Amino acid sequence: MADSATFLRACGLSELEEDTPKRVELDGTPVSVVQTEGEVFAIHDICSHANVSLSEGEVEDCQIECWLHGSAFDLRTGKPSGLPATRPVPVYPVKIEGDDVLVSLSQES
């Protein structure tokens, strides 16, 4: 299915700073793009526990932390690693073409 997915340009690879989330909006969907540990990830930018932007949080050990209540979400799976969040957030496929970071809104998980 990923082959037929539509990828949209989220940002330039050169715009990303290591472990610093960048909030973008793709077709009205808020997405946090993160470069960490040599990879680029795209995760839904709204915490599943509270209506808070995850891109305002810290990134560590391939997780993004919600600054409000401290729940952290795995950038690979979207699964929370601790309370108060209990529901995962969507993660999205990423492709790099030249300096373009491309994200598909079809969910990986």
Coordinates of C-alpha atoms in Angstrom, one line a residue:
M1 CA 0.0 0.0 0.0
A2 CA 2.9 2.4 0.7
D3 CA 3.8 2.3 -3.0
S4 CA 0.5 4.0 -3.9
A5 CA 0.7 6.5 -1.0
T6 CA 0.9 10.2 -1.8
F7 CA 3.9 11.9 -0.3
L8 CA 3.8 15.6 0.4
R9 CA 6.8 17.9 1.0
A10 CA 6.9 18.6 4.7
C11 CA 10.1 20.7 4.8
G12 CA 13.7 20.7 3.7
L13 CA 16.2 18.3 5.4
S14 CA 18.5 21.3 5.9
E15 CA 15.7 23.0 8.0
L16 CA 15.8 20.2 10.6
E17 CA 18.0 20.4 13.7
E18 CA 18.9 17.2 15.5
D19 CA 16.4 16.3 18.2
T20 CA 14.4 19.5 17.6
P21 CA 10.8 18.8 16.4
K22 CA 9.5 20.9 13.5
R23 CA 5.7 21.4 13.3
V24 CA 4.2 21.4 9.8
E25 CA 0.7 21.1 8.5
L26 CA 0.0 18.8 5.6
D27 CA -3.5 18.9 4.1
G28 CA -4.8 20.3 7.4
T29 CA -3.1 17.6 9.5
P30 CA -0.6 18.8 12.1
V31 CA 2.6 16.7 11.9
S32 CA 5.8 16.9 13.9
V33 CA 8.9 16.1 11.8
V34 CA 12.0 15.0 13.9
Q35 CA 15.5 14.2 12.9
T36 CA 17.2 12.0 15.5
E37 CA 19.7 9.2 15.7
G38 CA 20.4 9.5 11.9
E39 CA 16.8 9.1 10.8
V40 CA 13.8 11.3 10.1
F41 CA 10.4 10.6 11.6
A42 CA 6.9 12.0 11.2
I43 CA 4.4 11.7 14.0
H44 CA 0.9 13.2 14.5
D45 CA 1.6 16.5 16.3
I46 CA -1.3 16.3 18.8
C47 CA -0.9 14.3 22.1
S48 CA -3.5 11.6 22.5
H49 CA -4.1 12.6 26.1
A50 CA -4.6 16.3 25.8
N51 CA -4.9 18.7 22.8
V52 CA -1.3 19.8 23.0
S53 CA 1.3 20.1 20.3
L54 CA 4.0 17.4 20.6
S55 CA 6.5 19.5 18.6
E56 CA 6.8 21.8 21.6
G57 CA 8.3 18.9 23.7
E58 CA 11.7 17.4 24.1
V59 CA 13.1 14.5 22.0
E60 CA 15.3 11.9 23.6
D61 CA 16.0 8.2 23.0
C62 CA 13.8 8.2 19.8
Q63 CA 10.8 9.5 21.8
I64 CA 9.0 12.8 21.8
E65 CA 7.7 14.0 25.2
C66 CA 4.5 16.0 25.7
W67 CA 5.5 19.1 27.6
L68 CA 2.2 19.4 29.5
H69 CA 1.9 16.1 31.3
G70 CA 5.1 14.2 30.4
S71 CA 3.8 11.3 28.4
A72 CA 6.4 10.3 25.8
F73 CA 5.6 8.7 22.4
D74 CA 7.9 6.4 20.4
L75 CA 8.8 8.1 17.1
R76 CA 8.8 4.7 15.3
T77 CA 5.5 3.4 16.6
G78 CA 3.6 6.3 18.2
K79 CA 3.0 4.2 21.3
P80 CA 3.1 6.0 24.6
S81 CA 5.7 4.9 27.1
G82 CA 4.0 6.1 30.2
L83 CA 0.9 7.7 31.7
P84 CA -1.2 9.7 31.5
A85 CA -1.4 8.9 27.8
T86 CA -2.7 5.4 27.0
R87 CA -3.5 5.7 23.3
P88 CA -0.8 5.8 20.5
V89 CA -0.6 8.7 18.1
P90 CA -0.3 8.0 14.3
V91 CA 3.1 7.9 12.7
Y92 CA 3.6 8.5 9.0
P93 CA 6.0 7.2 6.4
V94 CA 8.9 9.4 5.4
K95 CA 11.0 9.6 2.3
I96 CA 14.0 11.8 1.7
E97 CA 14.6 13.0 -1.9
G98 CA 17.5 15.4 -2.1
D99 CA 16.9 18.1 0.5
D100 CA 13.1 17.4 0.5
V101 CA 11.5 15.6 3.5
L102 CA 8.4 13.9 2.1
V103 CA 5.6 12.6 4.3
S104 CA 2.6 10.4 3.5
L105 CA -0.5 10.8 5.6
S106 CA -1.3 7.2 5.2
Q107 CA -0.5 5.8 8.6
E108 CA 2.2 3.2 9.2
S109 CA 0.6 2.3 12.6

